[in-house]
Amino acid sequence: MNPKIKPYNELTLTDDFFFCKVMQNEEVCKETIETLLHIKIKKLVYIEPQKTIDLVYDAKGVRLDVYVEDGSRVFDVEIQTNINKELPKRTRYYQSMIDIDTLKTGELYTTLKESYVIFICMEDPFTCGFPCYTFENMCQEKHELCLDDKSYKVFYNISAYKKAGDIKTSALLEYLQNGKSSSRLTEKLNQLVYEAKNNQKWRLEYMTLEMIKTEKLHEGLEQGIKQGFAQGAREKAMETAKNLKTAHIPVQTIAECTGLSIAEVEALK
């Protein structure tokens, strides 16, 4: 199977590569987060697209699409094209990795920054028809009692942009849904996407990354095929050995004919 590389000119803001590049623009990144979370940000002090957190050698690392700090808060913004069952636990893991990365040795837990993990989804992640789902920890016995650990998980469903509560958010979601620009922010985003499509350096970077992904996929498929052949050959040898053993052929002879060890032949029922 040959995976098809999406042509560079067909990329939009909902493609991971363009999203990360466009969000390097501090003004646009700041306004996008403000629009999604309905907050005000004085100044972004740190923006890192494709941030990798890989802290323990035998633990699963993560790569965040857009990681942003404003001094007292951290934001991870992700573009999610496919909805799957692991999405809620991904947000849990991402948030835990962000906490580990930001809390330094010897610091008090009270210094943990307020954190937001935001997933912008092309489809409804929870099939309730809402444009936005916001989760925070609260008491099951008394729902009005919030844990107040300053961690939030936010999922946007761009397909429900018409139901968004305010014009700015609705315009942003609509732009992500169909590319229609109807606000000052989406005009900026549209211009940055246009500039990205004409950036030859980024075009080369995209094609290089996609080719590397394709090569790795091919290597994985080839390895899988080899393993499959090896497993099939072994199963065939075991079946042949069983038949020979049933025919009372000496174990030594069976081992020589099938390539199995004497111990393996003897263990066959």
mmCIF file with all atom_site columns, C-alpha atoms in Angstrom, residues 74-233:
data_model
loop_
_atom_site.group_PDB
_atom_site.id
_atom_site.type_symbol
_atom_site.label_atom_id
_atom_site.label_alt_id
_atom_site.label_comp_id
_atom_site.label_asym_id
_atom_site.label_entity_id
_atom_site.label_seq_id
_atom_site.pdbx_PDB_ins_code
_atom_site.Cartn_x
_atom_site.Cartn_y
_atom_site.Cartn_z
_atom_site.occupancy
_atom_site.B_iso_or_equiv
_atom_site.pdbx_formal_charge
_atom_site.auth_seq_id
_atom_site.auth_comp_id
_atom_site.auth_asym_id
_atom_site.auth_atom_id
_atom_site.pdbx_PDB_model_num
ATOM 1   C CA . VAL A 1 74  ? 0.127   27.036  30.063 1.00 0.00 ? 74  VAL A CA 1
ATOM 2   C CA . PHE A 1 75  ? -1.887  26.104  26.985 1.00 0.00 ? 75  PHE A CA 1
ATOM 3   C CA . ASP A 1 76  ? -1.627  23.099  24.708 1.00 0.00 ? 76  ASP A CA 1
ATOM 4   C CA . VAL A 1 77  ? -3.679  23.431  21.511 1.00 0.00 ? 77  VAL A CA 1
ATOM 5   C CA . GLU A 1 78  ? -4.176  20.334  19.354 1.00 0.00 ? 78  GLU A CA 1
ATOM 6   C CA . ILE A 1 79  ? -5.788  19.820  15.943 1.00 0.00 ? 79  ILE A CA 1
ATOM 7   C CA . GLN A 1 80  ? -7.629  16.487  15.895 1.00 0.00 ? 80  GLN A CA 1
ATOM 8   C CA . THR A 1 81  ? -8.848  15.171  12.543 1.00 0.00 ? 81  THR A CA 1
ATOM 9   C CA . ASN A 1 82  ? -9.946  11.702  13.711 1.00 0.00 ? 82  ASN A CA 1
ATOM 10  C CA . ILE A 1 83  ? -12.087 10.937  16.743 1.00 0.00 ? 83  ILE A CA 1
ATOM 11  C CA . ASN A 1 84  ? -11.244 7.793   18.709 1.00 0.00 ? 84  ASN A CA 1
ATOM 12  C CA . LYS A 1 85  ? -11.930 6.312   22.135 1.00 0.00 ? 85  LYS A CA 1
ATOM 13  C CA . GLU A 1 86  ? -8.504  7.167   23.524 1.00 0.00 ? 86  GLU A CA 1
ATOM 14  C CA . LEU A 1 87  ? -8.991  10.938  23.194 1.00 0.00 ? 87  LEU A CA 1
ATOM 15  C CA . PRO A 1 88  ? -10.097 11.552  26.839 1.00 0.00 ? 88  PRO A CA 1
ATOM 16  C CA . LYS A 1 89  ? -7.134  9.599   28.222 1.00 0.00 ? 89  LYS A CA 1
ATOM 17  C CA . ARG A 1 90  ? -4.798  11.396  25.836 1.00 0.00 ? 90  ARG A CA 1
ATOM 18  C CA . THR A 1 91  ? -5.811  14.699  27.414 1.00 0.00 ? 91  THR A CA 1
ATOM 19  C CA . ARG A 1 92  ? -5.201  13.207  30.863 1.00 0.00 ? 92  ARG A CA 1
ATOM 20  C CA . TYR A 1 93  ? -1.721  12.032  29.845 1.00 0.00 ? 93  TYR A CA 1
ATOM 21  C CA . TYR A 1 94  ? -0.845  15.284  28.086 1.00 0.00 ? 94  TYR A CA 1
ATOM 22  C CA . GLN A 1 95  ? -1.823  17.306  31.125 1.00 0.00 ? 95  GLN A CA 1
ATOM 23  C CA . SER A 1 96  ? 0.204   15.084  33.468 1.00 0.00 ? 96  SER A CA 1
ATOM 24  C CA . MET A 1 97  ? 3.267   15.354  31.232 1.00 0.00 ? 97  MET A CA 1
ATOM 25  C CA . ILE A 1 98  ? 2.916   19.139  31.075 1.00 0.00 ? 98  ILE A CA 1
ATOM 26  C CA . ASP A 1 99  ? 2.760   19.281  34.887 1.00 0.00 ? 99  ASP A CA 1
ATOM 27  C CA . ILE A 1 100 ? 5.887   17.140  35.227 1.00 0.00 ? 100 ILE A CA 1
ATOM 28  C CA . ASP A 1 101 ? 7.695   19.288  32.673 1.00 0.00 ? 101 ASP A CA 1
ATOM 29  C CA . THR A 1 102 ? 6.818   22.608  34.347 1.00 0.00 ? 102 THR A CA 1
ATOM 30  C CA . LEU A 1 103 ? 7.311   21.688  38.028 1.00 0.00 ? 103 LEU A CA 1
ATOM 31  C CA . LYS A 1 104 ? 11.009  21.802  38.854 1.00 0.00 ? 104 LYS A CA 1
ATOM 32  C CA . THR A 1 105 ? 12.800  19.834  41.563 1.00 0.00 ? 105 THR A CA 1
ATOM 33  C CA . GLY A 1 106 ? 12.196  21.339  44.992 1.00 0.00 ? 106 GLY A CA 1
ATOM 34  C CA . GLU A 1 107 ? 9.260   23.521  43.911 1.00 0.00 ? 107 GLU A CA 1
ATOM 35  C CA . LEU A 1 108 ? 5.996   23.405  45.848 1.00 0.00 ? 108 LEU A CA 1
ATOM 36  C CA . TYR A 1 109 ? 2.877   21.961  44.245 1.00 0.00 ? 109 TYR A CA 1
ATOM 37  C CA . THR A 1 110 ? 1.262   25.361  44.718 1.00 0.00 ? 110 THR A CA 1
ATOM 38  C CA . THR A 1 111 ? 3.576   26.699  42.002 1.00 0.00 ? 111 THR A CA 1
ATOM 39  C CA . LEU A 1 112 ? 1.961   24.456  39.389 1.00 0.00 ? 112 LEU A CA 1
ATOM 40  C CA . LYS A 1 113 ? 0.622   26.671  36.628 1.00 0.00 ? 113 LYS A CA 1
ATOM 41  C CA . GLU A 1 114 ? -2.997  26.773  35.545 1.00 0.00 ? 114 GLU A CA 1
ATOM 42  C CA . SER A 1 115 ? -3.144  24.483  32.516 1.00 0.00 ? 115 SER A CA 1
ATOM 43  C CA . TYR A 1 116 ? -5.443  24.022  29.539 1.00 0.00 ? 116 TYR A CA 1
ATOM 44  C CA . VAL A 1 117 ? -5.388  21.161  27.051 1.00 0.00 ? 117 VAL A CA 1
ATOM 45  C CA . ILE A 1 118 ? -7.504  22.162  24.048 1.00 0.00 ? 118 ILE A CA 1
ATOM 46  C CA . PHE A 1 119 ? -8.510  19.763  21.292 1.00 0.00 ? 119 PHE A CA 1
ATOM 47  C CA . ILE A 1 120 ? -10.026 21.292  18.150 1.00 0.00 ? 120 ILE A CA 1
ATOM 48  C CA . CYS A 1 121 ? -11.958 18.411  16.594 1.00 0.00 ? 121 CYS A CA 1
ATOM 49  C CA . MET A 1 122 ? -13.289 18.107  13.061 1.00 0.00 ? 122 MET A CA 1
ATOM 50  C CA . GLU A 1 123 ? -16.183 15.974  14.354 1.00 0.00 ? 123 GLU A CA 1
ATOM 51  C CA . ASP A 1 124 ? -18.256 15.894  17.517 1.00 0.00 ? 124 ASP A CA 1
ATOM 52  C CA . PRO A 1 125 ? -16.098 14.017  20.065 1.00 0.00 ? 125 PRO A CA 1
ATOM 53  C CA . PHE A 1 126 ? -18.999 13.228  22.423 1.00 0.00 ? 126 PHE A CA 1
ATOM 54  C CA . THR A 1 127 ? -21.971 13.226  19.985 1.00 0.00 ? 127 THR A CA 1
ATOM 55  C CA . CYS A 1 128 ? -24.059 15.621  22.076 1.00 0.00 ? 128 CYS A CA 1
ATOM 56  C CA . GLY A 1 129 ? -24.178 18.355  19.449 1.00 0.00 ? 129 GLY A CA 1
ATOM 57  C CA . PHE A 1 130 ? -22.381 20.986  21.535 1.00 0.00 ? 130 PHE A CA 1
ATOM 58  C CA . PRO A 1 131 ? -19.803 23.284  19.930 1.00 0.00 ? 131 PRO A CA 1
ATOM 59  C CA . CYS A 1 132 ? -17.648 23.094  23.062 1.00 0.00 ? 132 CYS A CA 1
ATOM 60  C CA . TYR A 1 133 ? -17.147 20.643  25.942 1.00 0.00 ? 133 TYR A CA 1
ATOM 61  C CA . THR A 1 134 ? -15.222 21.871  29.011 1.00 0.00 ? 134 THR A CA 1
ATOM 62  C CA . PHE A 1 135 ? -14.127 19.499  31.753 1.00 0.00 ? 135 PHE A CA 1
ATOM 63  C CA . GLU A 1 136 ? -12.702 20.156  35.205 1.00 0.00 ? 136 GLU A CA 1
ATOM 64  C CA . ASN A 1 137 ? -12.494 18.041  38.358 1.00 0.00 ? 137 ASN A CA 1
ATOM 65  C CA . MET A 1 138 ? -15.457 18.263  40.686 1.00 0.00 ? 138 MET A CA 1
ATOM 66  C CA . CYS A 1 139 ? -16.945 16.358  43.612 1.00 0.00 ? 139 CYS A CA 1
ATOM 67  C CA . GLN A 1 140 ? -19.383 13.573  42.679 1.00 0.00 ? 140 GLN A CA 1
ATOM 68  C CA . GLU A 1 141 ? -21.290 13.996  45.942 1.00 0.00 ? 141 GLU A CA 1
ATOM 69  C CA . LYS A 1 142 ? -21.577 17.775  45.617 1.00 0.00 ? 142 LYS A CA 1
ATOM 70  C CA . HIS A 1 143 ? -21.267 18.937  42.018 1.00 0.00 ? 143 HIS A CA 1
ATOM 71  C CA . GLU A 1 144 ? -20.948 22.594  42.946 1.00 0.00 ? 144 GLU A CA 1
ATOM 72  C CA . LEU A 1 145 ? -17.759 21.726  44.865 1.00 0.00 ? 145 LEU A CA 1
ATOM 73  C CA . CYS A 1 146 ? -14.874 22.065  42.424 1.00 0.00 ? 146 CYS A CA 1
ATOM 74  C CA . LEU A 1 147 ? -11.441 20.596  43.180 1.00 0.00 ? 147 LEU A CA 1
ATOM 75  C CA . ASP A 1 148 ? -9.924  23.836  41.876 1.00 0.00 ? 148 ASP A CA 1
ATOM 76  C CA . ASP A 1 149 ? -6.682  22.191  40.776 1.00 0.00 ? 149 ASP A CA 1
ATOM 77  C CA . LYS A 1 150 ? -6.505  24.713  37.898 1.00 0.00 ? 150 LYS A CA 1
ATOM 78  C CA . SER A 1 151 ? -6.488  22.054  35.176 1.00 0.00 ? 151 SER A CA 1
ATOM 79  C CA . TYR A 1 152 ? -8.971  22.150  32.305 1.00 0.00 ? 152 TYR A CA 1
ATOM 80  C CA . LYS A 1 153 ? -9.673  19.990  29.283 1.00 0.00 ? 153 LYS A CA 1
ATOM 81  C CA . VAL A 1 154 ? -11.548 21.678  26.438 1.00 0.00 ? 154 VAL A CA 1
ATOM 82  C CA . PHE A 1 155 ? -12.870 20.004  23.286 1.00 0.00 ? 155 PHE A CA 1
ATOM 83  C CA . TYR A 1 156 ? -14.203 22.055  20.368 1.00 0.00 ? 156 TYR A CA 1
ATOM 84  C CA . ASN A 1 157 ? -16.509 20.569  17.766 1.00 0.00 ? 157 ASN A CA 1
ATOM 85  C CA . ILE A 1 158 ? -16.123 22.781  14.686 1.00 0.00 ? 158 ILE A CA 1
ATOM 86  C CA . SER A 1 159 ? -19.042 21.106  12.888 1.00 0.00 ? 159 SER A CA 1
ATOM 87  C CA . ALA A 1 160 ? -21.397 22.845  15.379 1.00 0.00 ? 160 ALA A CA 1
ATOM 88  C CA . TYR A 1 161 ? -20.017 26.337  14.711 1.00 0.00 ? 161 TYR A CA 1
ATOM 89  C CA . LYS A 1 162 ? -23.524 27.750  14.252 1.00 0.00 ? 162 LYS A CA 1
ATOM 90  C CA . LYS A 1 163 ? -24.320 26.929  17.883 1.00 0.00 ? 163 LYS A CA 1
ATOM 91  C CA . ALA A 1 164 ? -21.310 28.760  19.335 1.00 0.00 ? 164 ALA A CA 1
ATOM 92  C CA . GLY A 1 165 ? -22.317 31.324  21.909 1.00 0.00 ? 165 GLY A CA 1
ATOM 93  C CA . ASP A 1 166 ? -20.533 34.364  20.495 1.00 0.00 ? 166 ASP A CA 1
ATOM 94  C CA . ILE A 1 167 ? -19.753 35.760  17.058 1.00 0.00 ? 167 ILE A CA 1
ATOM 95  C CA . LYS A 1 168 ? -15.947 35.609  17.322 1.00 0.00 ? 168 LYS A CA 1
ATOM 96  C CA . THR A 1 169 ? -15.889 31.943  18.359 1.00 0.00 ? 169 THR A CA 1
ATOM 97  C CA . SER A 1 170 ? -18.474 31.017  15.746 1.00 0.00 ? 170 SER A CA 1
ATOM 98  C CA . ALA A 1 171 ? -16.450 32.776  13.028 1.00 0.00 ? 171 ALA A CA 1
ATOM 99  C CA . LEU A 1 172 ? -13.256 30.963  14.049 1.00 0.00 ? 172 LEU A CA 1
ATOM 100 C CA . LEU A 1 173 ? -14.942 27.556  14.060 1.00 0.00 ? 173 LEU A CA 1
ATOM 101 C CA . GLU A 1 174 ? -16.632 28.260  10.738 1.00 0.00 ? 174 GLU A CA 1
ATOM 102 C CA . TYR A 1 175 ? -13.288 29.170  9.184  1.00 0.00 ? 175 TYR A CA 1
ATOM 103 C CA . LEU A 1 176 ? -11.819 25.909  10.399 1.00 0.00 ? 176 LEU A CA 1
ATOM 104 C CA . GLN A 1 177 ? -14.860 24.047  9.069  1.00 0.00 ? 177 GLN A CA 1
ATOM 105 C CA . ASN A 1 178 ? -15.080 25.454  5.541  1.00 0.00 ? 178 ASN A CA 1
ATOM 106 C CA . GLY A 1 179 ? -12.446 28.159  5.101  1.00 0.00 ? 179 GLY A CA 1
ATOM 107 C CA . LYS A 1 180 ? -14.974 31.008  5.098  1.00 0.00 ? 180 LYS A CA 1
ATOM 108 C CA . SER A 1 181 ? -13.509 34.168  6.627  1.00 0.00 ? 181 SER A CA 1
ATOM 109 C CA . SER A 1 182 ? -15.931 36.498  8.424  1.00 0.00 ? 182 SER A CA 1
ATOM 110 C CA . SER A 1 183 ? -13.963 38.182  11.219 1.00 0.00 ? 183 SER A CA 1
ATOM 111 C CA . ARG A 1 184 ? -10.765 40.111  11.837 1.00 0.00 ? 184 ARG A CA 1
ATOM 112 C CA . LEU A 1 185 ? -9.064  37.033  13.304 1.00 0.00 ? 185 LEU A CA 1
ATOM 113 C CA . THR A 1 186 ? -10.067 34.725  10.458 1.00 0.00 ? 186 THR A CA 1
ATOM 114 C CA . GLU A 1 187 ? -8.845  37.318  7.921  1.00 0.00 ? 187 GLU A CA 1
ATOM 115 C CA . LYS A 1 188 ? -5.446  37.191  9.622  1.00 0.00 ? 188 LYS A CA 1
ATOM 116 C CA . LEU A 1 189 ? -5.503  33.404  9.650  1.00 0.00 ? 189 LEU A CA 1
ATOM 117 C CA . ASN A 1 190 ? -6.459  33.327  5.987  1.00 0.00 ? 190 ASN A CA 1
ATOM 118 C CA . GLN A 1 191 ? -3.575  35.649  5.111  1.00 0.00 ? 191 GLN A CA 1
ATOM 119 C CA . LEU A 1 192 ? -1.090  33.531  7.072  1.00 0.00 ? 192 LEU A CA 1
ATOM 120 C CA . VAL A 1 193 ? -2.319  30.359  5.347  1.00 0.00 ? 193 VAL A CA 1
ATOM 121 C CA . TYR A 1 194 ? -1.857  32.093  1.975  1.00 0.00 ? 194 TYR A CA 1
ATOM 122 C CA . GLU A 1 195 ? 1.671   33.120  2.941  1.00 0.00 ? 195 GLU A CA 1
ATOM 123 C CA . ALA A 1 196 ? 2.416   29.586  4.163  1.00 0.00 ? 196 ALA A CA 1
ATOM 124 C CA . LYS A 1 197 ? 1.391   28.135  0.800  1.00 0.00 ? 197 LYS A CA 1
ATOM 125 C CA . ASN A 1 198 ? 3.930   30.412  -0.885 1.00 0.00 ? 198 ASN A CA 1
ATOM 126 C CA . ASN A 1 199 ? 6.723   29.695  1.572  1.00 0.00 ? 199 ASN A CA 1
ATOM 127 C CA . GLN A 1 200 ? 9.177   27.518  -0.355 1.00 0.00 ? 200 GLN A CA 1
ATOM 128 C CA . LYS A 1 201 ? 11.197  26.652  2.731  1.00 0.00 ? 201 LYS A CA 1
ATOM 129 C CA . TRP A 1 202 ? 8.108   25.284  4.472  1.00 0.00 ? 202 TRP A CA 1
ATOM 130 C CA . ARG A 1 203 ? 7.053   23.461  1.302  1.00 0.00 ? 203 ARG A CA 1
ATOM 131 C CA . LEU A 1 204 ? 10.388  21.632  1.230  1.00 0.00 ? 204 LEU A CA 1
ATOM 132 C CA . GLU A 1 205 ? 10.174  20.912  4.968  1.00 0.00 ? 205 GLU A CA 1
ATOM 133 C CA . TYR A 1 206 ? 6.665   19.456  4.579  1.00 0.00 ? 206 TYR A CA 1
ATOM 134 C CA . MET A 1 207 ? 7.622   17.201  1.686  1.00 0.00 ? 207 MET A CA 1
ATOM 135 C CA . THR A 1 208 ? 10.724  16.006  3.535  1.00 0.00 ? 208 THR A CA 1
ATOM 136 C CA . LEU A 1 209 ? 8.739   15.165  6.677  1.00 0.00 ? 209 LEU A CA 1
ATOM 137 C CA . GLU A 1 210 ? 6.053   13.354  4.692  1.00 0.00 ? 210 GLU A CA 1
ATOM 138 C CA . MET A 1 211 ? 8.636   11.318  2.805  1.00 0.00 ? 211 MET A CA 1
ATOM 139 C CA . ILE A 1 212 ? 10.277  10.304  6.094  1.00 0.00 ? 212 ILE A CA 1
ATOM 140 C CA . LYS A 1 213 ? 6.872   9.244   7.473  1.00 0.00 ? 213 LYS A CA 1
ATOM 141 C CA . THR A 1 214 ? 6.210   7.218   4.317  1.00 0.00 ? 214 THR A CA 1
ATOM 142 C CA . GLU A 1 215 ? 9.602   5.511   4.515  1.00 0.00 ? 215 GLU A CA 1
ATOM 143 C CA . LYS A 1 216 ? 9.030   4.617   8.167  1.00 0.00 ? 216 LYS A CA 1
ATOM 144 C CA . LEU A 1 217 ? 5.597   3.226   7.299  1.00 0.00 ? 217 LEU A CA 1
ATOM 145 C CA . HIS A 1 218 ? 7.095   1.092   4.522  1.00 0.00 ? 218 HIS A CA 1
ATOM 146 C CA . GLU A 1 219 ? 9.800   -0.168  6.881  1.00 0.00 ? 219 GLU A CA 1
ATOM 147 C CA . GLY A 1 220 ? 7.135   -1.114  9.405  1.00 0.00 ? 220 GLY A CA 1
ATOM 148 C CA . LEU A 1 221 ? 5.071   -2.935  6.773  1.00 0.00 ? 221 LEU A CA 1
ATOM 149 C CA . GLU A 1 222 ? 8.093   -4.826  5.471  1.00 0.00 ? 222 GLU A CA 1
ATOM 150 C CA . GLN A 1 223 ? 9.068   -5.866  8.987  1.00 0.00 ? 223 GLN A CA 1
ATOM 151 C CA . GLY A 1 224 ? 5.507   -6.998  9.623  1.00 0.00 ? 224 GLY A CA 1
ATOM 152 C CA . ILE A 1 225 ? 5.458   -9.067  6.420  1.00 0.00 ? 225 ILE A CA 1
ATOM 153 C CA . LYS A 1 226 ? 8.775   -10.715 7.312  1.00 0.00 ? 226 LYS A CA 1
ATOM 154 C CA . GLN A 1 227 ? 7.511   -11.538 10.784 1.00 0.00 ? 227 GLN A CA 1
ATOM 155 C CA . GLY A 1 228 ? 4.321   -12.899 9.265  1.00 0.00 ? 228 GLY A CA 1
ATOM 156 C CA . PHE A 1 229 ? 6.231   -15.173 6.896  1.00 0.00 ? 229 PHE A CA 1
ATOM 157 C CA . ALA A 1 230 ? 8.455   -16.371 9.736  1.00 0.00 ? 230 ALA A CA 1
ATOM 158 C CA . GLN A 1 231 ? 5.449   -17.091 11.950 1.00 0.00 ? 231 GLN A CA 1
ATOM 159 C CA . GLY A 1 232 ? 3.686   -18.873 9.086  1.00 0.00 ? 232 GLY A CA 1
ATOM 160 C CA . ALA A 1 233 ? 6.720   -21.030 8.355  1.00 0.00 ? 233 ALA A CA 1
#
